[in-house]
Short mmCIF file of C-alpha atoms in Angstrom, two decimals:
data_model
loop_
_atom_site.label_atom_id
_atom_site.label_comp_id
_atom_site.label_asym_id
_atom_site.label_seq_id
_atom_site.Cartn_x
_atom_site.Cartn_y
_atom_site.Cartn_z
CA ASN A 22 69.79 152.50 137.60
CA ALA A 23 71.93 155.34 139.88
CA GLY A 24 70.24 154.66 142.70
CA VAL A 25 70.69 156.94 145.60
CA THR A 26 73.19 160.13 144.28
CA GLN A 27 74.79 162.58 147.47
CA THR A 28 76.09 166.18 146.72
CA PRO A 29 78.89 167.39 147.23
CA LYS A 30 81.02 163.83 147.78
CA PHE A 31 83.31 167.05 150.14
CA ARG A 32 82.97 169.59 151.74
CA VAL A 33 84.60 171.81 154.02
CA LEU A 34 82.49 174.95 155.78
CA LYS A 35 83.62 178.22 157.90
CA THR A 36 82.16 177.66 161.98
CA GLY A 37 78.66 179.87 161.17
CA GLN A 38 77.82 179.05 157.89
CA SER A 39 75.27 177.08 155.55
CA MET A 40 74.93 174.43 153.44
CA THR A 41 73.20 171.86 151.78
CA LEU A 42 73.36 168.04 151.37
CA LEU A 43 71.13 166.49 148.23
CA CYS A 44 70.09 163.98 147.41
CA ALA A 45 67.54 161.76 144.94
CA GLN A 46 66.75 158.51 143.97
CA ASP A 47 65.62 156.69 141.12
CA MET A 48 63.86 154.27 143.19
CA ASN A 49 60.76 155.11 143.08
CA HIS A 50 61.62 154.66 147.56
CA GLU A 51 58.93 156.05 149.24
CA TYR A 52 60.85 156.29 152.76
CA MET A 53 64.28 157.64 152.45
CA TYR A 54 66.12 159.38 156.00
CA TRP A 55 69.91 160.81 156.45
CA TYR A 56 72.45 159.08 158.38
CA ARG A 57 75.73 160.65 160.28
CA GLN A 58 78.25 158.16 161.26
CA ASP A 59 81.54 159.44 163.26
CA PRO A 60 84.27 157.15 164.44
CA GLY A 61 82.94 154.55 167.74
CA MET A 62 79.24 155.59 167.39
CA GLY A 63 77.60 153.78 164.87
CA LEU A 64 75.39 154.93 161.74
CA ARG A 65 72.52 157.11 163.61
CA LEU A 66 69.46 158.81 162.08
CA ILE A 67 68.74 162.78 161.76
CA HIS A 68 66.09 162.90 159.87
CA TYR A 69 63.62 160.99 157.77
CA SER A 70 60.43 160.90 156.05
CA VAL A 71 58.22 158.35 154.80
CA GLY A 72 56.84 160.36 151.65
CA GLU A 73 56.63 163.25 149.64
CA GLY A 74 56.05 166.58 152.53
CA THR A 75 56.93 164.75 155.22
CA THR A 76 59.39 165.11 157.24
CA ALA A 77 60.02 162.97 161.21
CA LYS A 78 62.77 164.02 163.63
CA GLY A 79 65.23 160.66 164.56
CA GLU A 80 67.80 160.33 167.24
CA VAL A 81 70.15 163.21 166.17
CA PRO A 82 67.66 165.84 165.04
CA ASP A 83 69.17 169.90 166.50
CA GLY A 84 71.41 171.34 164.05
CA TYR A 85 69.13 169.55 161.26
CA ASN A 86 66.83 170.80 158.84
CA VAL A 87 65.33 168.75 155.68
CA SER A 88 63.02 168.85 153.22
CA ARG A 89 61.04 166.36 150.70
CA LEU A 90 59.94 168.42 147.70
CA LYS A 91 59.05 166.01 145.85
CA LYS A 92 59.53 162.20 146.14
CA GLN A 93 62.87 161.31 145.09
CA ASN A 94 65.12 163.84 146.64
CA PHE A 95 66.00 164.89 150.28
CA LEU A 96 67.41 168.23 150.93
CA LEU A 97 69.77 168.20 154.44
CA GLY A 98 70.17 171.44 155.52
CA LEU A 99 72.68 173.18 157.97
CA GLU A 100 71.91 176.51 158.71
CA SER A 101 74.97 177.33 161.25
CA ALA A 102 77.74 174.95 160.99
CA ALA A 103 79.60 173.84 164.79
CA PRO A 104 82.54 171.82 164.83
CA SER A 105 80.49 168.99 166.30
CA GLN A 106 79.20 169.20 163.25
CA THR A 107 82.16 167.06 161.16
CA SER A 108 81.09 163.86 159.40
CA VAL A 109 80.31 161.68 157.21
CA TYR A 110 77.16 162.39 156.46
CA PHE A 111 74.89 159.05 154.76
CA CYS A 112 71.48 159.40 152.80
CA ALA A 113 69.57 156.66 151.79
CA SER A 114 65.83 155.28 150.69
CA SER A 115 63.84 152.02 151.23
CA GLU A 116 60.39 151.08 149.67
CA GLY A 117 58.53 151.18 152.66
CA GLN A 118 59.37 150.23 156.74
CA HIS A 119 57.73 146.97 156.63
CA SER A 120 59.33 143.13 157.53
CA GLY A 121 61.83 142.97 155.39
CA ASN A 122 62.43 146.46 152.94
CA THR A 123 65.72 147.09 152.20
CA ILE A 124 67.56 150.79 153.09
CA TYR A 125 69.54 151.30 150.73
CA PHE A 126 72.97 153.37 150.70
CA GLY A 127 74.30 156.34 148.63
CA GLU A 128 78.20 156.92 148.57
CA GLY A 129 77.91 159.14 151.76
CA SER A 130 78.89 163.31 151.54
CA TRP A 131 82.26 164.09 153.63
CA LEU A 132 81.75 167.10 155.39
CA THR A 133 84.27 168.75 157.50
CA VAL A 134 83.31 171.94 159.29
CA VAL A 135 86.61 174.37 161.70
CA GLY B 274 64.56 152.63 171.18
CA GLN B 275 66.97 149.40 172.12
CA ASN B 276 70.81 148.50 173.28
CA ILE B 277 73.33 146.69 169.99
CA ASP B 278 76.26 145.52 171.83
CA GLN B 279 78.46 144.14 168.82
CA PRO B 280 82.64 143.34 169.67
CA THR B 281 84.30 146.60 168.02
CA GLU B 282 87.45 144.49 166.26
CA MET B 283 88.36 141.20 164.59
CA THR B 284 90.49 139.13 163.75
CA ALA B 285 90.62 136.26 161.55
CA THR B 286 93.25 134.08 158.75
CA GLU B 287 91.95 133.89 155.35
CA GLY B 288 90.41 130.52 154.52
CA ALA B 289 89.59 130.29 158.00
CA ILE B 290 85.78 130.96 159.33
CA VAL B 291 84.66 133.31 161.66
CA GLN B 292 81.30 134.67 163.59
CA ILE B 293 79.73 138.24 164.61
CA ASN B 294 77.76 138.34 167.50
CA CYS B 295 75.34 140.22 168.13
CA THR B 296 72.59 140.88 171.57
CA TYR B 297 70.11 143.44 171.39
CA GLN B 298 67.52 144.86 173.24
CA THR B 299 63.86 146.13 171.86
CA SER B 300 60.38 146.16 172.10
CA GLY B 301 58.95 145.88 169.47
CA PHE B 302 61.12 144.31 167.36
CA ASN B 303 60.46 143.80 163.33
CA GLY B 304 63.76 142.59 161.79
CA LEU B 305 67.42 142.08 162.04
CA PHE B 306 69.85 143.39 159.46
CA TRP B 307 73.32 142.65 159.03
CA TYR B 308 76.04 144.70 156.45
CA GLN B 309 79.31 144.95 154.97
CA GLN B 310 80.99 149.02 155.18
CA HIS B 311 84.31 148.82 153.28
CA ALA B 312 86.42 152.20 154.76
CA GLY B 313 85.22 154.86 153.32
CA GLU B 314 82.28 153.41 150.90
CA ALA B 315 78.43 153.02 151.85
CA PRO B 316 76.97 150.42 153.58
CA THR B 317 76.04 147.47 151.57
CA PHE B 318 73.30 145.23 153.16
CA LEU B 319 73.84 141.20 153.30
CA SER B 320 71.38 140.18 155.16
CA TYR B 321 68.28 139.86 156.83
CA ASN B 322 66.60 138.46 159.81
CA VAL B 323 62.66 138.43 160.87
CA LEU B 324 62.07 134.56 162.27
CA ASP B 325 64.11 132.29 164.69
CA GLY B 326 66.87 130.14 162.33
CA LEU B 327 69.61 130.29 160.22
CA GLU B 328 69.45 132.74 156.71
CA GLU B 329 71.71 130.83 153.99
CA LYS B 330 73.92 133.41 151.44
CA GLY B 331 76.82 131.27 149.26
CA ARG B 332 79.86 131.71 152.57
CA PHE B 333 77.74 134.25 154.30
CA SER B 334 75.61 132.69 156.60
CA SER B 335 72.85 134.65 159.98
CA PHE B 336 71.43 132.94 162.45
CA LEU B 337 68.65 135.03 164.45
CA SER B 338 66.86 133.61 168.31
CA ARG B 339 64.45 136.32 169.09
CA SER B 340 64.13 135.19 172.67
CA LYS B 341 67.69 135.59 173.31
CA GLY B 342 67.65 139.32 171.66
CA TYR B 343 70.63 137.54 169.94
CA SER B 344 71.94 136.83 166.21
CA TYR B 345 74.95 136.46 164.68
CA LEU B 346 76.53 136.47 161.64
CA LEU B 347 79.74 133.94 160.17
CA LEU B 348 81.43 134.00 157.32
CA LYS B 349 82.84 131.22 155.61
CA GLU B 350 86.06 130.07 153.44
CA LEU B 351 86.79 133.97 154.47
CA GLN B 352 88.96 136.57 151.35
CA MET B 353 91.02 138.96 151.57
CA LYS B 354 88.44 140.50 150.54
CA ASP B 355 86.03 140.37 153.55
CA SER B 356 88.15 143.14 155.94
CA ALA B 357 85.64 145.16 156.56
CA SER B 358 83.25 147.04 159.60
CA TYR B 359 80.27 144.19 159.78
CA LEU B 360 77.48 146.14 160.33
CA CYS B 361 73.94 144.62 162.63
CA ALA B 362 70.51 146.89 162.63
CA VAL B 363 67.92 146.29 164.47
CA ARG B 364 64.16 147.58 163.26
CA ASP B 365 61.69 148.25 165.83
CA TYR B 366 58.37 149.70 165.72
CA SER B 367 58.58 153.27 167.84
CA GLY B 368 55.28 154.15 167.26
CA ALA B 369 52.12 155.91 165.07
CA GLY B 370 52.93 153.48 162.04
CA SER B 371 56.13 154.00 162.41
CA TYR B 372 59.57 151.66 162.39
CA GLN B 373 62.69 152.41 163.56
CA LEU B 374 66.30 150.89 161.77
CA THR B 375 69.17 151.32 165.26
CA PHE B 376 73.19 149.83 164.02
CA GLY B 377 75.51 149.69 166.80
CA LYS B 378 78.69 150.99 165.97
CA GLY B 379 79.98 147.51 163.78
CA THR B 380 83.12 145.35 163.95
CA LYS B 381 85.64 145.42 162.17
CA LEU B 382 86.77 142.03 161.06
CA SER B 383 90.63 142.22 159.57
CA VAL B 384 92.02 139.27 156.90
CA ILE B 385 95.03 137.89 157.67
CA PRO B 386 96.76 135.44 155.36
#
């Protein structure tokens, strides 16, 4: 079991460029999440999905789009990257949202926007 | 949403016991999680509490008091490898059958010889 896999692990973008972060999970989880983590801010939820074909906004969704075309994949897109989007991005998944359902994280993607 | 507070940094000695506190305010509490995160790595699950009381897992224990909006993580027999950030996270009901997990900013624990 690979668990939650994110690609790429590192990326440098110029302001205004676009890119997509890919997340795949092999645990047959219904729920998937994208978080960003910044120094002094903790983990903040960008978008999440409660099942194939569904997406919802989290705490900090502006500047990002997501898609969940297949149950195992959750894509995070930056249409026009800004320096404020320099961060570490974590994808995560869980079986559900009921009590005790643990969230499992990918290894993170380090994104720098210059 | 909710406010989650935990100390920013703590230092403890190898072999000792340390307690990391977490306080929260929420309207639809549905569980509290503790995660460990080593520098440059992903958070990993440590413990889960939904009822009041103490949950023990080897050297790690977590306590919850829902009436006080308070939890702590207790680490015994500290080892150097326990140097990491410890994240408190609260799940609450956000409406329309959906729950959200919100993380505190984390407590960076340094274990010294």
